[in-house]
PDB file of C-alpha atoms and ligand atoms in Angstrom:
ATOM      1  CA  UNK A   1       5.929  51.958   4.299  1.00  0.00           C
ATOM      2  CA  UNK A   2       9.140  49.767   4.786  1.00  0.00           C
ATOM      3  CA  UNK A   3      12.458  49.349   4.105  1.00  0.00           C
ATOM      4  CA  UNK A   4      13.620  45.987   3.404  1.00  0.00           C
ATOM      5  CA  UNK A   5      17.408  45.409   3.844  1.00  0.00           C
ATOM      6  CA  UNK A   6      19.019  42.381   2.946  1.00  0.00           C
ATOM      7  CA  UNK A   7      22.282  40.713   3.351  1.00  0.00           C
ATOM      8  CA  UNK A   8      23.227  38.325   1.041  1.00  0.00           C
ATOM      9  CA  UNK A   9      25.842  36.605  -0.756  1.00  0.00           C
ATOM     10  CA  UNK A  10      27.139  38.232  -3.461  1.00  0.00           C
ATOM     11  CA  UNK A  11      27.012  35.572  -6.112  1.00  0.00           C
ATOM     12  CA  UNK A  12      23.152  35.519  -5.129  1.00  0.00           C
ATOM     13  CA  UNK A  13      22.855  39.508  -5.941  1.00  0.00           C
ATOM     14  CA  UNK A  14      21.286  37.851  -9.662  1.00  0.00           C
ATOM     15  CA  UNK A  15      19.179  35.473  -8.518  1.00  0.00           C
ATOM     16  CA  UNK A  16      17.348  37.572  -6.173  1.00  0.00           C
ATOM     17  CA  UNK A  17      17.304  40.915  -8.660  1.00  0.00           C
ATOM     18  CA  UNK A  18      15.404  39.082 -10.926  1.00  0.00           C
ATOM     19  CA  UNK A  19      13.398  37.228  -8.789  1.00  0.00           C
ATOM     20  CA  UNK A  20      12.329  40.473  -7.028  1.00  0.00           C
ATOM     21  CA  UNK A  21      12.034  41.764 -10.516  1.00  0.00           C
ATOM     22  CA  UNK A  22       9.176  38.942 -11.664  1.00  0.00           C
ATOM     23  CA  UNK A  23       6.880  39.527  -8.715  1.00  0.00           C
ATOM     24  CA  UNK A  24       6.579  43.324  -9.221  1.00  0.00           C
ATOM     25  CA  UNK A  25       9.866  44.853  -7.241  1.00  0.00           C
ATOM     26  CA  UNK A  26      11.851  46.367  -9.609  1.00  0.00           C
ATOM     27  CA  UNK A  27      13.048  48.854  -7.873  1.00  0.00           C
ATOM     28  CA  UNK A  28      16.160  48.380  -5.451  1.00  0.00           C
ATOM     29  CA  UNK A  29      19.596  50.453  -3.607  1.00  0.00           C
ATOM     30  CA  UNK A  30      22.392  47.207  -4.191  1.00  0.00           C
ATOM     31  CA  UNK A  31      25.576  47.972  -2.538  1.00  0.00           C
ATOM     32  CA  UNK A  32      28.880  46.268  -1.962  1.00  0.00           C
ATOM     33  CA  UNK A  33      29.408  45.760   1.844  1.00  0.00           C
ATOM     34  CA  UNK A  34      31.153  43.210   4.343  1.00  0.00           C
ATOM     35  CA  UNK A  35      29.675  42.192   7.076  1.00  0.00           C
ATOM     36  CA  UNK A  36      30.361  39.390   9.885  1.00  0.00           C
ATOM     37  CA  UNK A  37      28.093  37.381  11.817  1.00  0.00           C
ATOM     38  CA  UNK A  38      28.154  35.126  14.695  1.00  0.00           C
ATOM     39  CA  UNK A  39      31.218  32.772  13.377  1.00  0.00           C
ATOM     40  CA  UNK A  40      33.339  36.107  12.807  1.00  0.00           C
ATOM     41  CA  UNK A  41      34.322  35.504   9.412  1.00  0.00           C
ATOM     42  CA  UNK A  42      35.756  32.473   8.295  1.00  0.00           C
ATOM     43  CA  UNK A  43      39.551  30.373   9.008  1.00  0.00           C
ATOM     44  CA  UNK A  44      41.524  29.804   6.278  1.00  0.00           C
ATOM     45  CA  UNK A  45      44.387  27.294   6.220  1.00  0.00           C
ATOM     46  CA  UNK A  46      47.502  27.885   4.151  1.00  0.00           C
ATOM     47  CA  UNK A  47      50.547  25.783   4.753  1.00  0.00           C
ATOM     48  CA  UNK A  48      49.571  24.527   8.315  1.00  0.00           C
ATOM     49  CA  UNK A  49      49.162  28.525   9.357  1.00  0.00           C
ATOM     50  CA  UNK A  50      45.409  29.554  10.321  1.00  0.00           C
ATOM     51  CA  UNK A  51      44.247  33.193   9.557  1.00  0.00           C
ATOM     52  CA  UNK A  52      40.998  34.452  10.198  1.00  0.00           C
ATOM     53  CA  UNK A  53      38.997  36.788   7.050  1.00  0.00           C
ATOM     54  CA  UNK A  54      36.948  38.520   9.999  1.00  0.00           C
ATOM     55  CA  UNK A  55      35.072  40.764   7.032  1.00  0.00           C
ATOM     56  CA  UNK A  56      33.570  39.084   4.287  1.00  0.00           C
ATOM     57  CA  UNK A  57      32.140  40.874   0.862  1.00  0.00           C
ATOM     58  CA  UNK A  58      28.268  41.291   0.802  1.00  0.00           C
ATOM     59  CA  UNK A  59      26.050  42.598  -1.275  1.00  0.00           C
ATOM     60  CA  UNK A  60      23.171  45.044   0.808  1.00  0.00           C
ATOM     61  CA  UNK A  61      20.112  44.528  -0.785  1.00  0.00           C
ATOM     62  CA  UNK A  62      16.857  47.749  -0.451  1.00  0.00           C
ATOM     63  CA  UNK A  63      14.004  47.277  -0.923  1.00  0.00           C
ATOM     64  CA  UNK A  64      11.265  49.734  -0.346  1.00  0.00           C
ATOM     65  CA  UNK A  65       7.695  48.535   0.014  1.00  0.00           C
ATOM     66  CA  UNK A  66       4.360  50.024   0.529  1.00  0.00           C
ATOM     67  CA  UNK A  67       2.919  47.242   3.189  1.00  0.00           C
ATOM     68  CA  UNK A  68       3.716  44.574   5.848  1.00  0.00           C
ATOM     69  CA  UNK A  69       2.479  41.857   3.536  1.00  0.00           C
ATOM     70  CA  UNK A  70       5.129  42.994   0.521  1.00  0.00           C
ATOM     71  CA  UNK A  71       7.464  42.908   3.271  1.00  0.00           C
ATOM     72  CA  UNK A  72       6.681  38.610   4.122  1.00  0.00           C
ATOM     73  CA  UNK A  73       6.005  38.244   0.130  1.00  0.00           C
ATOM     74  CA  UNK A  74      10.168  39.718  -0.217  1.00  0.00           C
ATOM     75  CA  UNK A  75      11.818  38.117   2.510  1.00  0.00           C
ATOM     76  CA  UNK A  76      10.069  34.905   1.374  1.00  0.00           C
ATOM     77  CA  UNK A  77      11.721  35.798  -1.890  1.00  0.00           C
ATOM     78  CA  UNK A  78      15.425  36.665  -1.051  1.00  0.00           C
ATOM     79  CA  UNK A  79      15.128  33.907   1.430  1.00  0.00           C
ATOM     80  CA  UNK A  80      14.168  31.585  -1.424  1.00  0.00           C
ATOM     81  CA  UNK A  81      16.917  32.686  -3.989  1.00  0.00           C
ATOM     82  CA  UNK A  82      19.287  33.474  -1.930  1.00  0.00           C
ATOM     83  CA  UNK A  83      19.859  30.676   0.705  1.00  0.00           C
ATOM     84  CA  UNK A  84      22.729  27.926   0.000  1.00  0.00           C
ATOM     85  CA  UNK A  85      22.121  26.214   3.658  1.00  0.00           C
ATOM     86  CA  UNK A  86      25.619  26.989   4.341  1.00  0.00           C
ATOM     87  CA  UNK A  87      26.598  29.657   7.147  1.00  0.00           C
ATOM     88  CA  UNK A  88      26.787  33.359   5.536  1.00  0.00           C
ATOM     89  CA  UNK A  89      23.767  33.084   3.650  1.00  0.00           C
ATOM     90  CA  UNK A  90      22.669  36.106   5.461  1.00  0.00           C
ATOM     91  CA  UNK A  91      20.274  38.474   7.511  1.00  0.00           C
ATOM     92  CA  UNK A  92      17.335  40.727   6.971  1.00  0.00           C
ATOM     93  CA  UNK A  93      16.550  43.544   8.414  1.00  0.00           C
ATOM     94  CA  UNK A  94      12.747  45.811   8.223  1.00  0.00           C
ATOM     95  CA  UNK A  95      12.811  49.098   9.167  1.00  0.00           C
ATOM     96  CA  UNK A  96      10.161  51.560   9.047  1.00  0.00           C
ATOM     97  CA  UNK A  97      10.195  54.312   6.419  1.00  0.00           C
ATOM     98  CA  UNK A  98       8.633  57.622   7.313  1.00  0.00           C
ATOM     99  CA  UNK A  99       8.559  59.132   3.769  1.00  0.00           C
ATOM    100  CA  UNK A 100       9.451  58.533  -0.197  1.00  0.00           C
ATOM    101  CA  UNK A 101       9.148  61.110  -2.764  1.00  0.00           C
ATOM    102  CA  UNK A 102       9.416  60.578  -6.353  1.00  0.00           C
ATOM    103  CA  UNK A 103      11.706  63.359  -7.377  1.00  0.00           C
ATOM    104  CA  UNK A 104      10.687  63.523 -10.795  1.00  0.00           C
ATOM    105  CA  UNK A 105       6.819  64.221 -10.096  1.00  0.00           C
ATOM    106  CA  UNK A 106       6.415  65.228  -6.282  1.00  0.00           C
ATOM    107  CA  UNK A 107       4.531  62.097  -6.040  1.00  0.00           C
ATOM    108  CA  UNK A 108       4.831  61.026  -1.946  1.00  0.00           C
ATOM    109  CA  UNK A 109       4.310  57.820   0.028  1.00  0.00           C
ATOM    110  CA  UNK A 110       2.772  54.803  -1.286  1.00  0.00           C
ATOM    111  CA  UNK A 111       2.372  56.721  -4.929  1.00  0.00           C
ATOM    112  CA  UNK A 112       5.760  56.923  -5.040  1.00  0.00           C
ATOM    113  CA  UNK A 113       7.278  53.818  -3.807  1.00  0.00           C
ATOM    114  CA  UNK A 114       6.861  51.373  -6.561  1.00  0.00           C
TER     115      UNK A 114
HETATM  116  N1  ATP B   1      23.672  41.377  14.160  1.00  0.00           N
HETATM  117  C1  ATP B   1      23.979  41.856  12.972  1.00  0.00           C
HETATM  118  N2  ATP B   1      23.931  43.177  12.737  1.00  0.00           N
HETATM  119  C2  ATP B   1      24.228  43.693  11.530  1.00  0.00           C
HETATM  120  N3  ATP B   1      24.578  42.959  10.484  1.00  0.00           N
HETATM  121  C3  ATP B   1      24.630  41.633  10.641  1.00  0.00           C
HETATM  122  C4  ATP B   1      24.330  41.005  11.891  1.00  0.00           C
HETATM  123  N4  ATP B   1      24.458  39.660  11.721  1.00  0.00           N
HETATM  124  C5  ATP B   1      24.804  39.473  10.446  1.00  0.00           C
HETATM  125  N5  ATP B   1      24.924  40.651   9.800  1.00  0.00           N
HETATM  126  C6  ATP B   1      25.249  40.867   8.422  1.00  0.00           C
HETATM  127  O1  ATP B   1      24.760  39.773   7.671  1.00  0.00           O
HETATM  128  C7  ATP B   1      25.832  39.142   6.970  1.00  0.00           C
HETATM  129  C8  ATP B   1      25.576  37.676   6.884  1.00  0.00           C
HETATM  130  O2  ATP B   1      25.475  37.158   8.178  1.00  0.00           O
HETATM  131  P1  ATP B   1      25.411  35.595   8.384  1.00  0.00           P
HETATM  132  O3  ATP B   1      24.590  34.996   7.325  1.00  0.00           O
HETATM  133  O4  ATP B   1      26.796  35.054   8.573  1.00  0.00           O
HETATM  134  O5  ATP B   1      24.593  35.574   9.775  1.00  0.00           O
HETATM  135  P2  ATP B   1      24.733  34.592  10.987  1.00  0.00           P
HETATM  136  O6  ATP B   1      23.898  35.168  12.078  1.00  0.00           O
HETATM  137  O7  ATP B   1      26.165  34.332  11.270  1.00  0.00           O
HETATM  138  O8  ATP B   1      23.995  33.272  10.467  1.00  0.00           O
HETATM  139  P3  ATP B   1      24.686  31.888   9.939  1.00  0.00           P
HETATM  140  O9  ATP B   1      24.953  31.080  11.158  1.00  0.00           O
HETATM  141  O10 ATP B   1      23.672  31.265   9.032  1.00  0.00           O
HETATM  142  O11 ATP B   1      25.947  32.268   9.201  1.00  0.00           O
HETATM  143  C9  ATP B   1      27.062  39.534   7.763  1.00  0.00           C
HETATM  144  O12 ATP B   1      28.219  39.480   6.954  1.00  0.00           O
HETATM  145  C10 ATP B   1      26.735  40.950   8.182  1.00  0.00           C
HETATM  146  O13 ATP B   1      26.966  41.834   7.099  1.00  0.00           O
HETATM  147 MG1   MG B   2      27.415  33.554   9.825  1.00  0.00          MG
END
């Protein structure tokens, strides 16, 4: 079991949903975030004066998944839908998940997950 978190562009948050959707991963946590990464934001210019957005929105993408090779098959997906070339596209982070229960039935694990 594994936990698939992505960071991604907001205006990609469609794009991937449904994309995750067609290949059988409906299920998903989205939240609002901001995040930097190596360029620390971005530089705006306004009237000759530079200012620096140092946190920019995201949207956190997660994604549990039962085995290492729906973990490749999603992060070929969001990497897919969700990459403009442009810096900011994102990161992705796999974690290991220790448990999932399915609240309404008890079911645990790999019954439970998707
Ligand atoms: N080391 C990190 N730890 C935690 N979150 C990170 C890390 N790097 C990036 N992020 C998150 O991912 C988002 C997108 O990062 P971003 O795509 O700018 O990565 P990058 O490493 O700067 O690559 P690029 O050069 O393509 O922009 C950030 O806004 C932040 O939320
Ligand atoms: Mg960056």
């Amino acid at each position: 079991l594994y936990m698939v978190e992505a960071v991604i562009r907001p205006e990609k948050l469609d794009e991937v949903k449904d994309a995750l959707d067609e290949a059988g991963y409906p299920g998903m946590t989205v939240i609002d975030v901001k995040g930097r990464g190596r360029q620390r934001g971005i530089v705006h210019r306004y009237r000759d004066e530079e200012y620096r957005i140092d946190l920019l929105d995201k949207v956190l993408i997660m994604i549990a998944v039962p085995s290492e090779e729906d973990v490749e098959k999603v992060i070929d997906i969001i990497c897919e839908h969700a990459r403009t070339g442009k810096p900011g596209d994102g990161k992705i982070f796999v974690l290991p998940v220790e448990k999932v229960v399915r609240v309404r039935t008890g079911e645990t694990d790999e019954e439970a997950v998707q």
